[in-house]
């Protein structure tokens, strides 16, 4: 099937690449970059058809995110994160879906999911407080998912902690404007958000465990396979795809720069077998990362299509595949950047921006290999479920 959204993105490729410096300067996506994402339908790819979504194959979504990130890391990153939220929202309470999309199917939803808030039970719902970092694309979103722990009547976290996703309209949280000053992905505008004593009705709170165990997708009534792939495969999909796309962008910029470059020794790069070898080796590694990501999500889509549920071992292996793909791509990017010369790191050369963006993306919590690789090794030797918080990572 033709990926029509990818075709639409390609029609704007030159413009999206040209907007990258402006996005970085603004510290958020420019209005024009957002307009293009809306026009092409990127954010609605995984959205329910009931509210104007494409219910696209998640592989198609990953390919679009990679392409966007290869043009501008920040645009790809925002598309990858904000673009997954409609997938989750499509499985939430029908009342909140109607609140968000009833009048405008293009309403965007931000996050983060880190449980940095506490829900205090009251009649009809909860009182909610917290402070979160890293809300990517938040300036362009009118609703938000925020992670929280359940508290008691005094607001103290109940032990053992229970993790929830809480859904709020823009009027119920504050965006901290000067909270995004970082080395890479500057154009994502991943700012802090603060919630103070917001009342949250019960239908806008969903238990995270129900996504992990697959009960939330089943209860939602959706039959499309895309809604039945594991949450821990779907949520990282946009983020890891963005990192791989950034590495592809660095490689493309490097190749364009090297075509006519003459090294200080007087040797043209195209005549230097050592640099050419490194370029090819890096290109192969980046392509391997792309292939691994796409094959991974396709495997779970086809499994869901057959009505089969993913095992814990398969979920763990999926996370290992994603994490390894991100690290492989960034390591390969480092090899080509290291051979770009001093001028390749001038601020007017896009190579340096891709390099900074890639390392910032690799620092995301989902790409930390320790607990993921630990948990996966345990499942490989039949220690299931893995102990403690490692389970939440797979």
Short mmCIF file of C-alpha atoms in Angstrom, two decimals:
data_model
loop_
_atom_site.label_atom_id
_atom_site.label_comp_id
_atom_site.label_asym_id
_atom_site.label_seq_id
_atom_site.Cartn_x
_atom_site.Cartn_y
_atom_site.Cartn_z
CA UNK A 1 0.00 0.00 0.00
CA UNK A 2 1.29 3.45 -0.91
CA UNK A 3 2.30 5.62 2.02
CA UNK A 4 0.43 8.75 0.98
CA UNK A 5 1.56 10.74 4.02
CA UNK A 6 5.18 10.02 3.14
CA UNK A 7 4.51 11.26 -0.37
CA UNK A 8 2.98 14.44 1.05
CA UNK A 9 6.02 14.96 3.29
CA UNK A 10 8.36 14.50 0.32
CA UNK A 11 6.55 17.32 -1.47
CA UNK A 12 7.62 19.63 1.39
CA UNK A 13 11.08 18.14 1.97
CA UNK A 14 13.14 21.15 0.91
CA UNK A 15 10.99 23.55 2.90
CA UNK A 16 11.08 21.42 6.04
CA UNK A 17 14.87 21.19 5.87
CA UNK A 18 15.12 24.94 5.37
CA UNK A 19 12.96 25.58 8.45
CA UNK A 20 15.35 23.69 10.76
CA UNK A 21 17.48 26.71 11.79
CA UNK A 22 14.35 28.74 12.54
CA UNK A 23 12.92 25.94 14.69
CA UNK A 24 16.15 25.79 16.66
CA UNK A 25 16.28 29.56 17.10
CA UNK A 26 12.66 29.72 18.30
CA UNK A 27 13.14 26.84 20.73
CA UNK A 28 10.00 25.22 19.30
CA UNK A 29 8.64 24.27 15.91
CA UNK A 30 7.81 27.25 13.74
CA UNK A 31 4.18 27.85 12.84
CA UNK A 32 4.95 26.86 9.26
CA UNK A 33 6.52 23.54 10.27
CA UNK A 34 3.42 22.75 12.35
CA UNK A 35 1.18 23.78 9.47
CA UNK A 36 2.96 21.29 7.19
CA UNK A 37 2.57 18.49 9.74
CA UNK A 38 -1.14 19.26 9.94
CA UNK A 39 -1.57 19.50 6.16
CA UNK A 40 0.17 16.19 5.51
CA UNK A 41 -1.79 14.34 8.19
CA UNK A 42 1.25 13.01 10.02
CA UNK A 43 -0.21 13.34 13.52
CA UNK A 44 -3.46 11.59 12.52
CA UNK A 45 -1.78 8.51 11.06
CA UNK A 46 -2.39 6.33 14.14
CA UNK A 47 -5.65 8.03 15.13
CA UNK A 48 -9.01 6.26 15.17
CA UNK A 49 -10.94 6.47 11.90
CA UNK A 50 -13.98 7.58 13.90
CA UNK A 51 -12.25 10.91 14.47
CA UNK A 52 -10.66 11.39 11.08
CA UNK A 53 -7.59 9.24 11.61
CA UNK A 54 -5.93 6.97 9.08
CA UNK A 55 -5.47 3.93 11.36
CA UNK A 56 -2.26 3.49 9.37
CA UNK A 57 0.16 0.60 9.60
CA UNK A 58 2.67 1.61 12.31
CA UNK A 59 5.48 0.79 9.85
CA UNK A 60 4.22 3.60 7.62
CA UNK A 61 4.21 5.95 10.59
CA UNK A 62 7.81 5.00 11.46
CA UNK A 63 8.92 5.62 7.88
CA UNK A 64 7.35 9.08 7.90
CA UNK A 65 9.00 9.97 11.22
CA UNK A 66 12.39 8.80 9.93
CA UNK A 67 12.05 10.92 6.82
CA UNK A 68 10.99 14.00 8.75
CA UNK A 69 13.88 13.58 11.18
CA UNK A 70 16.32 13.22 8.30
CA UNK A 71 15.22 16.69 7.19
CA UNK A 72 15.09 18.23 10.67
CA UNK A 73 15.57 16.32 13.89
CA UNK A 74 13.19 18.48 15.89
CA UNK A 75 10.34 18.15 13.39
CA UNK A 76 10.78 14.38 13.29
CA UNK A 77 10.96 14.18 17.07
CA UNK A 78 7.73 16.13 17.63
CA UNK A 79 5.96 14.10 14.95
CA UNK A 80 7.20 10.87 16.53
CA UNK A 81 6.04 11.74 20.04
CA UNK A 82 2.87 13.75 19.42
CA UNK A 83 1.95 11.31 16.65
CA UNK A 84 1.74 8.35 19.04
CA UNK A 85 -0.62 10.08 21.46
CA UNK A 86 -3.71 9.72 19.20
CA UNK A 87 -3.05 5.97 19.16
CA UNK A 88 -3.39 5.85 22.95
CA UNK A 89 -6.24 8.36 23.09
CA UNK A 90 -8.24 6.27 20.62
CA UNK A 91 -8.39 3.55 23.30
CA UNK A 92 -9.39 5.83 26.18
CA UNK A 93 -12.87 6.59 27.50
CA UNK A 94 -15.20 7.68 24.64
CA UNK A 95 -16.19 10.76 26.66
CA UNK A 96 -12.69 12.21 26.67
CA UNK A 97 -12.21 11.36 23.00
CA UNK A 98 -15.31 13.40 22.21
CA UNK A 99 -14.08 16.25 24.40
CA UNK A 100 -10.81 16.40 22.48
CA UNK A 101 -11.77 15.55 18.91
CA UNK A 102 -15.52 16.16 18.78
CA UNK A 103 -15.12 19.59 17.19
CA UNK A 104 -11.61 19.35 15.74
CA UNK A 105 -10.03 16.09 14.60
CA UNK A 106 -6.68 17.87 14.36
CA UNK A 107 -6.39 18.66 18.07
CA UNK A 108 -2.90 17.68 19.26
CA UNK A 109 -2.05 16.02 22.57
CA UNK A 110 1.25 16.41 24.44
CA UNK A 111 2.82 14.35 27.26
CA UNK A 112 5.12 13.23 29.26
CA UNK A 113 4.26 9.93 30.89
CA UNK A 114 6.82 10.05 33.69
CA UNK A 115 4.86 9.68 36.97
CA UNK A 116 5.83 13.04 38.42
CA UNK A 117 2.38 13.90 39.76
CA UNK A 118 0.05 12.59 42.46
CA UNK A 119 -3.69 11.94 42.19
CA UNK A 120 -5.62 12.60 45.41
CA UNK A 121 -9.08 10.92 45.35
CA UNK A 122 -12.13 13.13 45.88
CA UNK A 123 -15.79 12.70 45.05
CA UNK A 124 -16.21 12.15 41.30
CA UNK A 125 -12.52 12.12 40.51
CA UNK A 126 -9.18 13.42 41.75
CA UNK A 127 -7.24 16.53 42.69
CA UNK A 128 -4.01 16.54 40.74
CA UNK A 129 -0.64 18.22 41.36
CA UNK A 130 2.82 17.84 39.85
CA UNK A 131 5.71 19.19 37.83
CA UNK A 132 6.96 17.48 34.67
CA UNK A 133 9.86 18.05 32.28
CA UNK A 134 10.26 17.26 28.58
CA UNK A 135 6.81 18.01 27.13
CA UNK A 136 7.78 17.88 23.45
CA UNK A 137 5.77 20.05 21.06
CA UNK A 138 3.68 21.26 23.95
CA UNK A 139 3.20 24.82 22.61
CA UNK A 140 1.16 23.40 19.73
CA UNK A 141 -1.02 21.04 21.80
CA UNK A 142 -4.37 21.73 23.47
CA UNK A 143 -4.50 18.62 25.67
CA UNK A 144 -1.91 16.54 27.50
CA UNK A 145 -1.20 13.09 28.92
CA UNK A 146 0.65 13.26 32.25
CA UNK A 147 2.02 10.40 34.31
CA UNK A 148 0.99 10.09 37.95
CA UNK A 149 0.99 7.88 40.99
CA UNK A 150 -2.17 7.27 42.96
CA UNK A 151 -2.17 8.99 46.35
CA UNK A 152 -4.23 8.75 49.51
CA UNK A 153 -6.60 11.39 50.89
CA UNK A 154 -3.60 13.36 52.15
CA UNK A 155 -1.82 13.29 48.79
CA UNK A 156 0.85 10.78 49.80
CA UNK A 157 1.75 8.12 47.23
CA UNK A 158 0.17 4.76 48.02
CA UNK A 159 2.67 1.91 48.17
CA UNK A 160 3.32 -0.11 46.15
CA UNK A 161 2.89 2.69 43.60
CA UNK A 162 0.22 2.45 40.90
CA UNK A 163 0.96 4.32 37.68
CA UNK A 164 -1.75 6.27 35.83
CA UNK A 165 -2.02 8.40 32.71
CA UNK A 166 -4.01 11.56 33.36
CA UNK A 167 -5.65 13.61 30.60
CA UNK A 168 -5.96 17.40 30.97
CA UNK A 169 -7.07 20.33 28.79
CA UNK A 170 -4.71 23.23 28.20
CA UNK A 171 -6.55 25.37 30.74
CA UNK A 172 -5.56 23.02 33.58
CA UNK A 173 -1.76 23.19 33.27
CA UNK A 174 0.96 25.79 32.94
CA UNK A 175 3.77 25.66 30.37
CA UNK A 176 7.04 27.03 31.76
CA UNK A 177 8.33 29.13 28.86
CA UNK A 178 12.03 29.39 29.72
CA UNK A 179 12.53 25.75 30.67
CA UNK A 180 14.03 24.34 27.43
CA UNK A 181 17.69 25.33 27.02
CA UNK A 182 19.59 22.25 25.89
CA UNK A 183 22.33 21.12 23.53
CA UNK A 184 20.17 19.28 21.00
CA UNK A 185 16.59 18.96 19.74
CA UNK A 186 16.22 22.62 20.64
CA UNK A 187 13.39 23.06 18.17
CA UNK A 188 11.18 20.52 19.93
CA UNK A 189 10.18 23.00 22.65
CA UNK A 190 10.15 20.18 25.21
CA UNK A 191 9.25 22.48 28.09
CA UNK A 192 8.24 21.91 31.69
CA UNK A 193 4.56 21.79 32.65
CA UNK A 194 3.04 22.37 36.07
CA UNK A 195 -0.36 21.34 37.44
CA UNK A 196 -1.74 22.91 40.62
CA UNK A 197 -4.89 21.54 42.27
CA UNK A 198 -6.63 20.59 39.03
CA UNK A 199 -9.83 18.57 39.33
CA UNK A 200 -9.72 15.49 37.10
CA UNK A 201 -12.96 13.58 36.47
CA UNK A 202 -12.65 9.81 36.65
CA UNK A 203 -13.12 9.27 32.91
CA UNK A 204 -9.91 11.20 32.19
CA UNK A 205 -7.72 8.82 34.22
CA UNK A 206 -6.49 5.46 32.86
CA UNK A 207 -4.38 2.85 34.62
CA UNK A 208 -1.08 2.33 32.80
CA UNK A 209 -1.06 -1.37 33.69
CA UNK A 210 -4.08 -1.85 31.43
CA UNK A 211 -2.02 -0.79 28.44
CA UNK A 212 0.89 -3.00 29.47
CA UNK A 213 -1.24 -6.12 29.82
CA UNK A 214 -3.33 -5.41 26.71
CA UNK A 215 -6.68 -5.15 28.51
CA UNK A 216 -7.21 -1.48 27.58
CA UNK A 217 -6.98 -2.17 23.83
CA UNK A 218 -9.32 -5.15 24.18
CA UNK A 219 -11.88 -3.18 26.17
CA UNK A 220 -11.79 -0.30 23.67
CA UNK A 221 -13.43 -2.48 21.04
CA UNK A 222 -10.95 -1.65 18.30
CA UNK A 223 -10.35 -4.41 15.76
CA UNK A 224 -7.57 -2.78 13.74
CA UNK A 225 -4.28 -4.61 14.51
CA UNK A 226 -2.40 -1.35 15.08
CA UNK A 227 -4.23 -0.88 18.38
CA UNK A 228 -3.18 -4.31 19.64
CA UNK A 229 0.59 -4.11 19.34
CA UNK A 230 2.29 -3.82 22.76
CA UNK A 231 2.38 -0.36 24.31
CA UNK A 232 6.12 -0.76 24.90
CA UNK A 233 6.58 -1.34 21.17
CA UNK A 234 4.24 1.45 20.05
CA UNK A 235 5.30 4.28 22.38
CA UNK A 236 9.06 4.10 21.65
CA UNK A 237 8.37 3.69 17.93
CA UNK A 238 8.24 7.40 17.14
CA UNK A 239 11.15 8.30 19.40
CA UNK A 240 13.57 5.66 18.17
CA UNK A 241 12.52 6.22 14.56
CA UNK A 242 13.34 9.89 15.00
CA UNK A 243 16.84 9.06 16.26
CA UNK A 244 17.45 6.76 13.30
CA UNK A 245 16.14 9.42 10.93
CA UNK A 246 18.48 11.97 12.51
CA UNK A 247 21.41 9.64 11.83
CA UNK A 248 20.23 9.33 8.24
CA UNK A 249 20.10 13.11 8.02
CA UNK A 250 23.65 13.40 9.33
CA UNK A 251 24.83 10.86 6.76
CA UNK A 252 23.03 12.68 3.93
CA UNK A 253 24.50 16.03 4.98
CA UNK A 254 27.96 14.47 5.29
CA UNK A 255 27.78 12.95 1.81
CA UNK A 256 26.65 16.23 0.26
CA UNK A 257 29.48 18.06 2.00
CA UNK A 258 32.16 15.52 1.10
CA UNK A 259 31.51 15.46 -2.64
CA UNK A 260 33.83 18.38 -3.33
CA UNK A 261 35.79 18.54 -0.09
CA UNK A 262 39.58 18.63 -0.21
CA UNK A 263 41.36 17.70 3.02
CA UNK A 264 44.20 19.76 4.46
CA UNK A 265 46.63 17.22 3.02
CA UNK A 266 45.41 18.11 -0.46
CA UNK A 267 43.63 14.77 -0.88
CA UNK A 268 40.10 14.86 -2.19
CA UNK A 269 37.73 12.87 0.02
CA UNK A 270 36.55 10.89 -2.97
CA UNK A 271 40.15 9.70 -3.35
CA UNK A 272 40.62 8.76 0.32
CA UNK A 273 39.88 5.02 0.77
CA UNK A 274 39.94 5.25 4.56
CA UNK A 275 37.18 7.87 4.75
CA UNK A 276 35.16 6.11 2.05
CA UNK A 277 35.39 2.84 3.97
CA UNK A 278 34.16 4.56 7.16
CA UNK A 279 31.26 6.17 5.28
CA UNK A 280 30.11 2.84 3.85
CA UNK A 281 30.44 1.06 7.18
CA UNK A 282 28.39 3.76 8.90
CA UNK A 283 25.76 3.71 6.16
CA UNK A 284 25.36 -0.04 6.58
CA UNK A 285 24.89 0.32 10.35
CA UNK A 286 22.29 3.07 9.98
CA UNK A 287 20.41 1.01 7.40
CA UNK A 288 20.53 -1.99 9.74
CA UNK A 289 18.94 0.15 12.45
CA UNK A 290 16.17 1.21 10.10
CA UNK A 291 15.52 -2.36 9.01
CA UNK A 292 15.45 -3.65 12.58
CA UNK A 293 12.90 -1.02 13.66
CA UNK A 294 10.58 -1.60 10.73
CA UNK A 295 10.74 -5.39 10.91
CA UNK A 296 10.16 -5.28 14.67
CA UNK A 297 6.92 -3.32 14.53
CA UNK A 298 5.72 -5.27 11.50
CA UNK A 299 6.20 -8.53 13.41
CA UNK A 300 3.86 -7.36 16.18
CA UNK A 301 1.35 -5.90 13.74
CA UNK A 302 1.12 -9.23 11.90
CA UNK A 303 0.87 -11.08 15.20
CA UNK A 304 -2.02 -8.84 16.30
CA UNK A 305 -3.63 -9.29 12.89
CA UNK A 306 -3.73 -13.03 13.55
CA UNK A 307 -5.35 -12.39 16.93
CA UNK A 308 -2.29 -13.54 18.87
CA UNK A 309 -1.08 -11.86 22.03
CA UNK A 310 2.59 -10.95 22.44
CA UNK A 311 4.44 -12.81 25.16
CA UNK A 312 6.50 -11.05 27.81
CA UNK A 313 9.67 -12.48 26.26
CA UNK A 314 8.69 -11.09 22.86
CA UNK A 315 7.96 -7.69 24.38
CA UNK A 316 11.35 -7.66 26.07
CA UNK A 317 13.09 -8.63 22.85
CA UNK A 318 11.24 -5.82 21.08
CA UNK A 319 12.57 -3.25 23.52
CA UNK A 320 16.11 -4.60 23.17
CA UNK A 321 15.78 -4.30 19.39
CA UNK A 322 14.65 -0.68 19.66
CA UNK A 323 17.34 0.37 22.11
CA UNK A 324 20.08 -1.38 20.16
CA UNK A 325 18.89 0.23 16.92
CA UNK A 326 19.13 3.72 18.41
CA UNK A 327 22.62 3.17 19.80
CA UNK A 328 23.84 1.55 16.59
CA UNK A 329 22.61 4.48 14.50
CA UNK A 330 24.17 7.13 16.75
CA UNK A 331 27.50 5.30 16.94
CA UNK A 332 27.54 5.16 13.14
CA UNK A 333 26.66 8.85 12.95
CA UNK A 334 29.64 9.61 15.17
CA UNK A 335 31.92 7.86 12.70
CA UNK A 336 30.87 10.08 9.80
CA UNK A 337 30.80 13.28 11.85
CA UNK A 338 34.34 12.58 13.06
CA UNK A 339 35.38 12.54 9.39
CA UNK A 340 33.63 15.76 8.43
CA UNK A 341 36.55 18.00 9.39
CA UNK A 342 36.43 21.19 11.40
CA UNK A 343 34.19 22.95 8.90
CA UNK A 344 31.63 20.19 9.28
CA UNK A 345 31.06 21.41 12.82
CA UNK A 346 30.51 25.05 12.00
CA UNK A 347 27.10 26.26 13.11
CA UNK A 348 26.00 26.94 9.53
CA UNK A 349 26.58 23.30 8.58
CA UNK A 350 23.59 21.01 9.29
CA UNK A 351 25.92 18.12 10.19
CA UNK A 352 26.56 19.55 13.66
CA UNK A 353 22.84 20.02 14.34
CA UNK A 354 22.05 16.40 13.45
CA UNK A 355 24.95 15.32 15.65
CA UNK A 356 23.63 17.29 18.64
CA UNK A 357 20.06 16.19 18.02
CA UNK A 358 21.02 12.53 17.76
CA UNK A 359 22.84 12.48 21.07
CA UNK A 360 20.00 14.34 22.78
CA UNK A 361 17.54 11.76 21.43
CA UNK A 362 19.72 8.90 22.62
CA UNK A 363 19.55 10.33 26.15
CA UNK A 364 15.78 9.74 26.35
CA UNK A 365 14.78 7.32 29.10
CA UNK A 366 13.54 4.70 26.64
CA UNK A 367 17.04 4.40 25.18
CA UNK A 368 18.83 3.66 28.45
CA UNK A 369 20.08 0.12 27.80
CA UNK A 370 20.85 -1.08 31.33
CA UNK A 371 17.45 -2.07 32.67
CA UNK A 372 16.10 -3.08 29.24
CA UNK A 373 19.00 -5.40 28.46
CA UNK A 374 18.93 -6.74 32.03
CA UNK A 375 15.22 -7.52 31.83
CA UNK A 376 15.53 -9.07 28.38
CA UNK A 377 18.36 -11.36 29.47
CA UNK A 378 16.23 -12.49 32.44
CA UNK A 379 13.28 -13.35 30.19
CA UNK A 380 15.65 -15.23 27.88
CA UNK A 381 16.52 -17.54 30.77
CA UNK A 382 12.88 -17.84 31.83
CA UNK A 383 13.01 -15.47 34.82
CA UNK A 384 9.59 -13.89 34.31
CA UNK A 385 8.37 -11.45 35.12
CA UNK A 386 11.59 -9.51 35.79
CA UNK A 387 11.62 -7.96 39.27
CA UNK A 388 10.78 -4.44 40.31
CA UNK A 389 10.40 -1.50 37.92
CA UNK A 390 12.15 -3.34 35.07
CA UNK A 391 8.78 -4.76 34.05
CA UNK A 392 7.49 -1.29 33.16
CA UNK A 393 10.28 -0.93 30.60
CA UNK A 394 9.16 -3.95 28.57
#
